[in-house]
Structure formats: C-alpha cells, structure tokens
Coordinates of C-alpha atoms in Angstrom, one line a residue:
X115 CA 35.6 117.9 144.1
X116 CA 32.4 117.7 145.8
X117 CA 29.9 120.8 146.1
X118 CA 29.8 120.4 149.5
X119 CA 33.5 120.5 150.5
X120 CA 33.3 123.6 148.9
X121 CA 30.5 124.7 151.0
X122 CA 30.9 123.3 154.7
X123 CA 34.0 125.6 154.7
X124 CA 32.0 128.8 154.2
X125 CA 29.0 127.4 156.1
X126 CA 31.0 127.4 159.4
X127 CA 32.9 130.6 158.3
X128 CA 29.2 132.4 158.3
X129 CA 28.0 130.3 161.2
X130 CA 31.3 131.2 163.2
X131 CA 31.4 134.9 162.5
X132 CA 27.4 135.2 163.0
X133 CA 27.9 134.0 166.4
X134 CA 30.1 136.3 167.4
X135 CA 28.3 139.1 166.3
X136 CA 25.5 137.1 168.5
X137 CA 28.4 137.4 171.5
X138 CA 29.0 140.8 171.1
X139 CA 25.5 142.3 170.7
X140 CA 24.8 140.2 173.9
X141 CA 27.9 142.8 175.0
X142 CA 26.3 145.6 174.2
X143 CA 22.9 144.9 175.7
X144 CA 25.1 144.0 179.0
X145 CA 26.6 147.7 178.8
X146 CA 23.2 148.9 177.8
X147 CA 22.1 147.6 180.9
X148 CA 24.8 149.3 183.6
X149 CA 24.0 152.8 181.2
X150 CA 27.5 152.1 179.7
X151 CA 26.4 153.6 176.2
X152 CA 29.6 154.2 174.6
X153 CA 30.9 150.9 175.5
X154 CA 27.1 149.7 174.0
X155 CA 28.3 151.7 170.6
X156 CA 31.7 150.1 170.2
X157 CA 30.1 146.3 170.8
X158 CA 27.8 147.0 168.7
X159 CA 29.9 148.2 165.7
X160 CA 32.3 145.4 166.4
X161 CA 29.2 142.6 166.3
X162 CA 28.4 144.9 162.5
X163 CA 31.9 144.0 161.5
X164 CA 31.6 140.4 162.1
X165 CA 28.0 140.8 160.3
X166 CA 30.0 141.6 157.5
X167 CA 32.1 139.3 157.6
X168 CA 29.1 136.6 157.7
X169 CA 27.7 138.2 154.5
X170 CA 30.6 138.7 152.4
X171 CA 30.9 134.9 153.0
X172 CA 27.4 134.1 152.0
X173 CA 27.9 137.0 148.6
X174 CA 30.9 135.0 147.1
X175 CA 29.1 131.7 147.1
X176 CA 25.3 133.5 145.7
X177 CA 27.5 135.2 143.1
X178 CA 29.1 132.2 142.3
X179 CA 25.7 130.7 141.7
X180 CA 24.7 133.5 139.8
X181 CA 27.6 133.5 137.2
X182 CA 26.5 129.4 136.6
X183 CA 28.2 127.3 139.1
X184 CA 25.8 125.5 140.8
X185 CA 25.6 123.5 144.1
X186 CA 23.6 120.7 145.5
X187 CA 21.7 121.5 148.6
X188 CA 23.7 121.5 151.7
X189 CA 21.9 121.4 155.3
X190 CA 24.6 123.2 157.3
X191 CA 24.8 125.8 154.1
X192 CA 21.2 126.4 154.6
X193 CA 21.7 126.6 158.5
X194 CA 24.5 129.3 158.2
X195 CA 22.1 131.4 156.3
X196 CA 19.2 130.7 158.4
X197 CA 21.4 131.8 161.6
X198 CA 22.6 134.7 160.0
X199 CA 19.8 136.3 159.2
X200 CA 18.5 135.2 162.4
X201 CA 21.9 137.2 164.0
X202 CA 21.2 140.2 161.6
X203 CA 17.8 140.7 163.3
X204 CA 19.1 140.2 166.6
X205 CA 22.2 143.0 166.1
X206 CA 19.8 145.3 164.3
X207 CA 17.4 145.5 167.4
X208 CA 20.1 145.8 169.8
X209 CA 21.6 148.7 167.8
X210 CA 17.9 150.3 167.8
X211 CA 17.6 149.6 171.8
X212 CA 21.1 151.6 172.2
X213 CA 19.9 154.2 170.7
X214 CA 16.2 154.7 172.0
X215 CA 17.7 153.6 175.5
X216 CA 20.4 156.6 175.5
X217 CA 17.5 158.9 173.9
X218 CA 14.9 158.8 177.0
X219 CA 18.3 158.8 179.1
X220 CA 19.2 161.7 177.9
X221 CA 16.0 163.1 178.1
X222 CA 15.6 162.4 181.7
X223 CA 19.0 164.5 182.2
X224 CA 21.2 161.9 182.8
X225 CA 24.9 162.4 181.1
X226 CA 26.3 159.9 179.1
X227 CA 29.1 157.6 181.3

C-alpha cells in the first residue's frame, strides 16, 4: 500500500476536525461579542475538544514515524499540520479574549448573562 493512502485519510481527519474547532471559536467570539460569556466558555471548550481530536490524529502518525515506519512527503499531510497549528493559535487567543473580555466586564460591574 502506498504511504499516502495511509496519510490522506488522517490528513482530512486533522484538516476536518481543525476546522471545526475554527467554526466554533468563531462561536465563541460571536457570544463574546453579545457579552454571552458562558455560552463563549462552552464554544470554546467544545472547539478544545475537536483540537484534540486534530492532534491525536497527527500523534499516531509522528509516533508511527518515530517507532521506524516512514512516509514520503505528502502536500495535504503537511497542510493538515500547517492548518492545525494555524487553528491551535486561533482557539488559544479566543480562549485568552474570553477571559480578559469577562475580567474588565466584571470589573466595570456588569454581571455575568
């Protein structure tokens, strides 16, 4: 079997799951924007999980590598990578807005919705 049958599956795996973390960090700056901080929280852990998902994807194929199988290059491989951590960046910002958006909200005496 060719390397890259093996790895277009898990490329649009990562690529698939990254983008909806993409989608639902999107989510969470929407509800940041209303002031809607708990529904911010729950998009934003839900956009983690599919983070997760991503990476566990990418993991099995590294470790793979690792233990001595090896692969030739593969463009969309690299691109799945490329937009994950791309994604990761985007998610960890959002998750750091949430939180220093609810802080001065809070400090202006605002409740929480």
């Amino acid at each position: 079997m060719d390397e890259n049958s093996l790895l277009i599956p898990v490329a649009m795996k990562i690529i698939m799951n990254s983008g909806n973390a993409r989608t639902k960090a999107n989510e969470a700056l929407e509800a940041l924007s209303i002031f809607d901080f708990s529904n911010a929280h729950k998009k934003i852990v839900e956009a983690r999980e599919d983070i997760k998902k991503a990476h566990q994807e990418q993991t099995e194929i590294i470790q793979k590598e690792a233990a001595g199988e090896h692969y030739k290059t593969c463009l969309l491989f690299t691109h799945a990578q490329d937009t994950l951590m791309t994604i990761m960046s985007e998610v960890n910002l959002t998750e750091k807005m949430i939180i220093l958006f609810e802080s001065f909200y809070q400090i202006q005496g605002h409740k929480e919705n």
